[in-house]
mmCIF file of C-alpha atoms in Angstrom:
data_model
loop_
_atom_site.group_PDB
_atom_site.id
_atom_site.type_symbol
_atom_site.label_atom_id
_atom_site.label_comp_id
_atom_site.label_asym_id
_atom_site.label_seq_id
_atom_site.Cartn_x
_atom_site.Cartn_y
_atom_site.Cartn_z
ATOM 1 C CA UNK P 1 48.215 86.923 76.856
ATOM 2 C CA UNK P 2 50.252 89.405 74.835
ATOM 3 C CA UNK P 3 51.819 90.812 77.980
ATOM 4 C CA UNK P 4 52.760 87.338 79.134
ATOM 5 C CA UNK P 5 54.306 86.489 75.749
ATOM 6 C CA UNK P 6 56.229 89.771 75.658
ATOM 7 C CA UNK P 7 57.498 89.161 79.183
ATOM 8 C CA UNK P 8 58.720 85.694 78.259
ATOM 9 C CA UNK P 9 60.471 86.987 75.141
ATOM 10 C CA UNK P 10 62.155 89.687 77.218
ATOM 11 C CA UNK P 11 63.314 87.095 79.752
ATOM 12 C CA UNK P 12 64.695 84.908 76.963
ATOM 13 C CA UNK P 13 66.524 87.865 75.421
ATOM 14 C CA UNK P 14 68.013 88.812 78.786
ATOM 15 C CA UNK P 15 69.175 85.234 79.388
ATOM 16 C CA UNK P 16 70.776 85.078 75.930
ATOM 17 C CA UNK P 17 72.597 88.378 76.453
ATOM 18 C CA UNK P 18 73.854 87.289 79.895
ATOM 19 C CA UNK P 19 75.045 83.948 78.512
ATOM 20 C CA UNK P 20 76.917 85.711 75.703
ATOM 21 C CA UNK P 21 78.505 88.161 78.140
ATOM 22 C CA UNK P 22 79.484 85.288 80.439
ATOM 23 C CA UNK P 23 81.053 83.461 77.499
ATOM 24 C CA UNK P 24 83.018 86.564 76.479
ATOM 25 C CA UNK P 25 84.390 86.852 80.025
ATOM 26 C CA UNK P 26 85.170 83.163 80.614
ATOM 27 C CA UNK P 27 86.494 82.163 77.175
ATOM 28 C CA UNK P 28 89.909 83.937 77.473
ATOM 29 C CA UNK P 29 90.671 81.946 80.642
ATOM 30 C CA UNK P 30 89.588 78.678 78.997
ATOM 31 C CA UNK P 31 91.774 79.443 76.005
ATOM 32 C CA UNK P 32 94.766 80.267 78.208
ATOM 33 C CA UNK P 33 94.243 77.069 80.183
ATOM 34 C CA UNK P 34 94.177 75.027 76.969
ATOM 35 C CA UNK P 35 97.323 76.727 75.679
ATOM 36 C CA UNK P 36 99.168 76.212 78.959
ATOM 37 C CA UNK P 37 98.625 72.427 78.767
ATOM 38 C CA UNK P 38 99.496 72.184 75.077
ATOM 39 C CA UNK P 39 102.772 71.325 73.392
ATOM 40 C CA UNK P 40 104.692 74.504 72.596
ATOM 41 C CA UNK P 41 105.631 73.603 69.033
ATOM 42 C CA UNK P 42 102.092 72.465 68.316
ATOM 43 C CA UNK P 43 100.615 75.631 69.861
ATOM 44 C CA UNK P 44 102.600 77.755 67.409
ATOM 45 C CA UNK P 45 100.415 76.360 64.623
ATOM 46 C CA UNK P 46 97.364 78.038 66.170
ATOM 47 C CA UNK P 47 93.831 76.716 66.132
ATOM 48 C CA UNK P 48 93.595 75.961 69.875
ATOM 49 C CA UNK P 49 90.403 77.240 71.423
ATOM 50 C CA UNK P 50 88.798 75.177 74.204
ATOM 51 C CA UNK P 51 90.934 72.040 74.620
ATOM 52 C CA UNK P 52 94.659 71.286 74.208
ATOM 53 C CA UNK P 53 95.459 69.481 70.994
ATOM 54 C CA UNK P 54 98.670 67.847 72.201
ATOM 55 C CA UNK P 55 98.922 67.672 75.975
ATOM 56 C CA UNK P 56 102.214 68.695 77.583
ATOM 57 C CA UNK P 57 103.142 69.780 81.112
ATOM 58 C CA UNK P 58 106.487 71.359 80.203
ATOM 59 C CA UNK P 59 105.333 74.906 80.945
ATOM 60 C CA UNK P 60 104.227 74.053 84.473
ATOM 61 C CA UNK P 61 107.255 71.813 85.041
ATOM 62 C CA UNK P 62 109.574 74.688 84.206
ATOM 63 C CA UNK P 63 107.660 77.084 86.439
ATOM 64 C CA UNK P 64 107.623 74.868 89.509
ATOM 65 C CA UNK P 65 111.211 73.642 89.068
ATOM 66 C CA UNK P 66 112.335 77.138 89.982
ATOM 67 C CA UNK P 67 113.151 77.011 93.705
ATOM 68 C CA UNK P 68 112.699 80.766 94.046
ATOM 69 C CA UNK P 69 109.063 80.452 93.038
ATOM 70 C CA UNK P 70 107.867 79.498 96.535
ATOM 71 C CA UNK P 71 109.915 82.304 98.062
ATOM 72 C CA UNK P 72 108.325 84.803 95.706
ATOM 73 C CA UNK P 73 104.898 83.340 96.439
ATOM 74 C CA UNK P 74 105.466 83.842 100.163
ATOM 75 C CA UNK P 75 106.403 87.505 99.702
ATOM 76 C CA UNK P 76 103.403 88.030 97.415
ATOM 77 C CA UNK P 77 100.957 86.512 99.911
ATOM 78 C CA UNK P 78 102.512 88.455 102.794
ATOM 79 C CA UNK P 79 102.284 91.659 100.793
ATOM 80 C CA UNK P 80 98.633 91.068 99.942
ATOM 81 C CA UNK P 81 97.681 90.316 103.556
ATOM 82 C CA UNK P 82 99.591 93.158 105.211
ATOM 83 C CA UNK P 83 99.007 95.684 102.443
ATOM 84 C CA UNK P 84 95.273 95.016 102.218
ATOM 85 C CA UNK P 85 94.646 95.021 105.981
ATOM 86 C CA UNK P 86 96.622 98.198 106.647
ATOM 87 C CA UNK P 87 95.085 99.990 103.659
ATOM 88 C CA UNK P 88 91.572 99.067 104.754
ATOM 89 C CA UNK P 89 92.135 100.168 108.346
ATOM 90 C CA UNK P 90 93.824 103.499 107.596
ATOM 91 C CA UNK P 91 91.686 104.432 104.588
ATOM 92 C CA UNK P 92 88.551 103.425 106.457
ATOM 93 C CA UNK P 93 89.603 105.548 109.438
ATOM 94 C CA UNK P 94 90.165 108.557 107.185
ATOM 95 C CA UNK P 95 86.800 107.920 105.523
ATOM 96 C CA UNK P 96 85.106 107.911 108.911
ATOM 97 C CA UNK P 97 86.850 111.150 109.942
ATOM 98 C CA UNK P 98 85.721 113.075 106.859
ATOM 99 C CA UNK P 99 82.218 111.671 107.334
ATOM 100 C CA UNK P 100 81.780 113.210 110.793
ATOM 101 C CA UNK P 101 79.445 116.146 110.210
ATOM 102 C CA UNK P 102 80.650 118.037 113.280
ATOM 103 C CA UNK P 103 84.285 117.933 112.100
ATOM 104 C CA UNK P 104 85.051 121.367 110.620
ATOM 105 C CA UNK P 105 88.007 120.272 108.509
ATOM 106 C CA UNK P 106 86.341 117.378 106.730
ATOM 107 C CA UNK P 107 85.698 119.298 103.481
ATOM 108 C CA UNK P 108 89.289 120.521 103.300
ATOM 109 C CA UNK P 109 90.639 117.005 103.890
ATOM 110 C CA UNK P 110 88.311 115.559 101.273
ATOM 111 C CA UNK P 111 89.486 118.089 98.675
ATOM 112 C CA UNK P 112 93.130 117.636 99.695
ATOM 113 C CA UNK P 113 93.101 113.879 99.176
ATOM 114 C CA UNK P 114 90.871 114.176 96.126
ATOM 115 C CA UNK P 115 93.541 116.278 94.379
ATOM 116 C CA UNK P 116 96.064 113.455 94.753
ATOM 117 C CA UNK P 117 94.000 111.429 92.277
ATOM 118 C CA UNK P 118 94.897 113.904 89.514
ATOM 119 C CA UNK P 119 98.328 115.210 90.543
ATOM 120 C CA UNK P 120 101.375 113.252 91.660
ATOM 121 C CA UNK P 121 105.039 113.939 92.156
ATOM 122 C CA UNK P 122 106.149 111.519 89.434
ATOM 123 C CA UNK P 123 108.429 108.510 89.486
ATOM 124 C CA UNK P 124 111.726 110.265 90.179
ATOM 125 C CA UNK P 125 110.556 112.444 93.107
ATOM 126 C CA UNK P 126 108.712 109.449 94.570
ATOM 127 C CA UNK P 127 111.833 107.308 94.313
ATOM 128 C CA UNK P 128 113.913 110.027 95.986
ATOM 129 C CA UNK P 129 111.336 110.233 98.777
ATOM 130 C CA UNK P 130 111.357 106.465 99.316
ATOM 131 C CA UNK P 131 115.156 106.524 99.381
ATOM 132 C CA UNK P 132 115.307 109.356 101.916
ATOM 133 C CA UNK P 133 112.786 107.538 104.102
ATOM 134 C CA UNK P 134 115.073 104.463 103.965
ATOM 135 C CA UNK P 135 112.288 102.327 102.508
ATOM 136 C CA UNK P 136 114.190 101.072 99.464
ATOM 137 C CA UNK P 137 115.265 97.422 99.620
ATOM 138 C CA UNK P 138 112.814 96.796 102.447
ATOM 139 C CA UNK P 139 109.499 94.995 102.647
ATOM 140 C CA UNK P 140 107.842 98.109 104.136
ATOM 141 C CA UNK P 141 107.976 99.881 100.778
ATOM 142 C CA UNK P 142 105.240 97.530 99.567
ATOM 143 C CA UNK P 143 102.560 98.659 102.004
ATOM 144 C CA UNK P 144 103.491 101.970 103.670
ATOM 145 C CA UNK P 145 103.034 104.124 100.524
ATOM 146 C CA UNK P 146 99.605 102.534 100.006
ATOM 147 C CA UNK P 147 98.195 103.122 103.485
ATOM 148 C CA UNK P 148 95.845 105.803 102.118
ATOM 149 C CA UNK P 149 94.048 105.460 98.802
ATOM 150 C CA UNK P 150 91.997 108.459 97.706
ATOM 151 C CA UNK P 151 89.668 106.478 95.448
ATOM 152 C CA UNK P 152 88.923 103.923 98.151
ATOM 153 C CA UNK P 153 88.401 106.790 100.580
ATOM 154 C CA UNK P 154 85.651 108.268 98.403
ATOM 155 C CA UNK P 155 83.890 104.913 98.111
ATOM 156 C CA UNK P 156 84.035 104.192 101.823
ATOM 157 C CA UNK P 157 83.165 107.735 102.884
ATOM 158 C CA UNK P 158 80.086 107.691 100.664
ATOM 159 C CA UNK P 159 78.888 104.496 102.348
ATOM 160 C CA UNK P 160 79.704 105.632 105.888
ATOM 161 C CA UNK P 161 77.950 108.980 105.339
ATOM 162 C CA UNK P 162 74.688 107.123 104.693
ATOM 163 C CA UNK P 163 74.807 105.345 108.050
ATOM 164 C CA UNK P 164 72.312 106.619 110.661
ATOM 165 C CA UNK P 165 73.731 109.343 112.900
ATOM 166 C CA UNK P 166 71.939 107.777 115.864
ATOM 167 C CA UNK P 167 74.471 104.938 115.832
ATOM 168 C CA UNK P 168 77.357 107.300 116.523
ATOM 169 C CA UNK P 169 75.460 109.700 118.770
ATOM 170 C CA UNK P 170 74.337 106.926 121.099
ATOM 171 C CA UNK P 171 77.911 105.608 121.303
ATOM 172 C CA UNK P 172 79.257 109.066 122.135
ATOM 173 C CA UNK P 173 76.610 109.510 124.842
ATOM 174 C CA UNK P 174 77.795 106.230 126.364
ATOM 175 C CA UNK P 175 81.327 107.640 126.505
ATOM 176 C CA UNK P 176 82.904 105.860 123.511
ATOM 177 C CA UNK P 177 85.786 107.615 121.753
ATOM 178 C CA UNK P 178 86.006 108.067 117.998
ATOM 179 C CA UNK P 179 88.562 105.291 117.563
ATOM 180 C CA UNK P 180 86.386 102.886 119.537
ATOM 181 C CA UNK P 181 83.326 103.909 117.504
ATOM 182 C CA UNK P 182 85.278 103.212 114.338
ATOM 183 C CA UNK P 183 86.439 99.790 115.539
ATOM 184 C CA UNK P 184 83.242 98.615 117.201
ATOM 185 C CA UNK P 185 80.531 100.215 115.039
ATOM 186 C CA UNK P 186 81.798 101.517 111.703
ATOM 187 C CA UNK P 187 83.806 98.473 110.625
ATOM 188 C CA UNK P 188 81.127 95.829 111.449
ATOM 189 C CA UNK P 189 78.260 97.868 110.003
ATOM 190 C CA UNK P 190 80.164 98.963 106.890
ATOM 191 C CA UNK P 191 81.514 95.470 106.189
ATOM 192 C CA UNK P 192 80.059 95.336 102.628
ATOM 193 C CA UNK P 193 82.088 98.309 101.422
ATOM 194 C CA UNK P 194 85.165 97.092 103.339
ATOM 195 C CA UNK P 195 84.857 93.715 101.589
ATOM 196 C CA UNK P 196 84.446 95.290 98.157
ATOM 197 C CA UNK P 197 87.435 97.593 98.653
ATOM 198 C CA UNK P 198 89.515 94.712 100.027
ATOM 199 C CA UNK P 199 89.219 92.894 96.706
ATOM 200 C CA UNK P 200 90.420 95.950 94.780
ATOM 201 C CA UNK P 201 93.322 96.437 97.186
ATOM 202 C CA UNK P 202 94.281 92.748 97.201
ATOM 203 C CA UNK P 203 94.249 92.514 93.402
ATOM 204 C CA UNK P 204 96.353 95.670 93.175
ATOM 205 C CA UNK P 205 98.978 94.307 95.563
ATOM 206 C CA UNK P 206 98.949 90.863 93.957
ATOM 207 C CA UNK P 207 99.471 92.147 90.408
ATOM 208 C CA UNK P 208 101.987 94.840 91.304
ATOM 209 C CA UNK P 209 105.481 94.280 89.995
ATOM 210 C CA UNK P 210 106.878 97.629 88.826
ATOM 211 C CA UNK P 211 107.433 98.965 92.344
ATOM 212 C CA UNK P 212 109.230 95.717 93.219
ATOM 213 C CA UNK P 213 111.763 96.303 90.455
ATOM 214 C CA UNK P 214 111.998 100.021 91.207
ATOM 215 C CA UNK P 215 112.391 100.003 94.995
ATOM 216 C CA UNK P 216 113.804 96.517 95.717
ATOM 217 C CA UNK P 217 116.586 96.383 93.177
ATOM 218 C CA UNK P 218 118.709 93.990 95.276
ATOM 219 C CA UNK P 219 116.173 91.193 94.644
ATOM 220 C CA UNK P 220 115.824 90.180 98.291
ATOM 221 C CA UNK P 221 112.064 90.780 98.428
ATOM 222 C CA UNK P 222 111.137 89.834 94.861
ATOM 223 C CA UNK P 223 107.526 88.731 94.582
ATOM 224 C CA UNK P 224 106.016 85.932 92.516
ATOM 225 C CA UNK P 225 105.105 88.238 89.637
ATOM 226 C CA UNK P 226 108.690 89.424 89.269
ATOM 227 C CA UNK P 227 110.060 85.866 89.246
ATOM 228 C CA UNK P 228 107.535 84.779 86.626
ATOM 229 C CA UNK P 229 108.221 87.831 84.502
ATOM 230 C CA UNK P 230 111.969 87.243 84.691
ATOM 231 C CA UNK P 231 111.545 83.563 83.837
ATOM 232 C CA UNK P 232 109.391 84.403 80.838
ATOM 233 C CA UNK P 233 111.950 86.894 79.551
ATOM 234 C CA UNK P 234 114.725 84.322 79.997
ATOM 235 C CA UNK P 235 112.827 81.726 77.965
ATOM 236 C CA UNK P 236 112.149 84.212 75.188
ATOM 237 C CA UNK P 237 115.807 85.203 75.126
ATOM 238 C CA UNK P 238 116.955 81.586 75.252
ATOM 239 C CA UNK P 239 114.964 80.638 72.182
ATOM 240 C CA UNK P 240 116.773 83.383 70.270
ATOM 241 C CA UNK P 241 120.186 81.981 71.206
ATOM 242 C CA UNK P 242 121.073 78.721 69.501
ATOM 243 C CA UNK P 243 123.936 77.939 71.900
ATOM 244 C CA UNK P 244 121.573 77.020 74.749
ATOM 245 C CA UNK P 245 121.156 73.449 73.519
ATOM 246 C CA UNK P 246 120.800 71.842 76.963
ATOM 247 C CA UNK P 247 117.807 73.891 77.969
ATOM 248 C CA UNK P 248 116.197 73.484 74.566
ATOM 249 C CA UNK P 249 116.567 69.676 74.710
ATOM 250 C CA UNK P 250 115.086 69.547 78.199
ATOM 251 C CA UNK P 251 112.133 71.750 77.274
ATOM 252 C CA UNK P 252 111.976 71.058 73.555
ATOM 253 C CA UNK P 253 108.167 71.139 73.555
ATOM 254 C CA UNK P 254 108.064 74.506 75.371
ATOM 255 C CA UNK P 255 107.451 77.904 73.785
ATOM 256 C CA UNK P 256 106.975 81.447 75.090
ATOM 257 C CA UNK P 257 103.316 81.191 74.076
ATOM 258 C CA UNK P 258 102.556 78.222 76.340
ATOM 259 C CA UNK P 259 104.778 79.536 79.145
ATOM 260 C CA UNK P 260 103.007 82.889 78.995
ATOM 261 C CA UNK P 261 99.657 81.130 79.260
ATOM 262 C CA UNK P 262 100.818 79.008 82.208
ATOM 263 C CA UNK P 263 102.232 82.088 83.924
ATOM 264 C CA UNK P 264 98.909 83.888 83.554
ATOM 265 C CA UNK P 265 97.029 80.924 85.033
ATOM 266 C CA UNK P 266 99.425 80.637 87.994
ATOM 267 C CA UNK P 267 99.089 84.346 88.771
ATOM 268 C CA UNK P 268 95.314 84.530 88.239
ATOM 269 C CA UNK P 269 94.004 81.429 90.041
ATOM 270 C CA UNK P 270 95.079 82.361 93.617
ATOM 271 C CA UNK P 271 93.391 85.763 93.556
ATOM 272 C CA UNK P 272 90.244 84.259 92.025
ATOM 273 C CA UNK P 273 89.921 82.005 95.065
ATOM 274 C CA UNK P 274 89.352 85.075 97.243
ATOM 275 C CA UNK P 275 86.113 86.142 95.542
ATOM 276 C CA UNK P 276 83.784 83.365 96.839
ATOM 277 C CA UNK P 277 84.645 84.196 100.448
ATOM 278 C CA UNK P 278 83.800 87.901 100.062
ATOM 279 C CA UNK P 279 80.838 87.631 97.730
ATOM 280 C CA UNK P 280 78.259 87.425 100.535
ATOM 281 C CA UNK P 281 79.296 90.857 101.829
ATOM 282 C CA UNK P 282 78.367 92.537 98.564
ATOM 283 C CA UNK P 283 74.668 92.235 99.380
ATOM 284 C CA UNK P 284 73.415 95.360 101.129
ATOM 285 C CA UNK P 285 70.958 95.634 103.954
ATOM 286 C CA UNK P 286 73.345 94.895 106.788
ATOM 287 C CA UNK P 287 72.293 98.129 108.544
ATOM 288 C CA UNK P 288 68.589 97.348 108.458
ATOM 289 C CA UNK P 289 67.303 97.238 111.995
ATOM 290 C CA UNK P 290 70.450 98.815 113.477
ATOM 291 C CA UNK P 291 68.402 101.744 114.777
ATOM 292 C CA UNK P 292 64.983 101.148 116.228
ATOM 293 C CA UNK P 293 62.438 103.885 115.725
#
């Protein structure tokens, strides 16, 4: 009886802790959502937590009135798709190569790429390199430098190394090359780690904005994050200049606080929609039964 009571109390405590942790994670998004739909002048008073006190759509109206927003969204989506797919394929291929036990140079390659996590050339040498490679002011600068990621390589190589050797040996006996083994065996069997890494890569590409400003200074390939950042800076500057009466009359109930909240929601919601589609791959056990004893 005591064991049963102690077990129930432990379950209750665990549920309470998980609920509190879930609240801590979800509340900032709820608060931002409430601020984004609130009147800007009213939001400056504070005291908004879960629901807007005075509903206003000025922040979203100003965001979506910008015609360049859809153009930036298109470049952002294209960057996420191309950048994530190419990074997964190339990093996964490198991970498979350094996981082949018969490959004599795998330890050297692992150490070589591992060192890049701690040492880099810096911003100026990297910019000079991108310029000499004629990648500046091009869309290719978004995904070519990120083809190989050392951290992702370590994660994927650790997973691939645990796969049964019989999978690869049987394929080699049947005459399959290493590239075919990687495409036909490694990628399907290692789908959980590919899915997990794809989320990290996609979020990194989606949130990236500094390299856009640094390498695409002509503005032709500006992404959504750059447009939203520029718009937010313009609104903050406009409110400090009293001569901009037209804009202030049109968006008189708008403030940088509410616009910042709306910008965060617009940037966050699309990438959150990716998680439900990849969640099922996080569960292990996909290799069970791959090799029959």
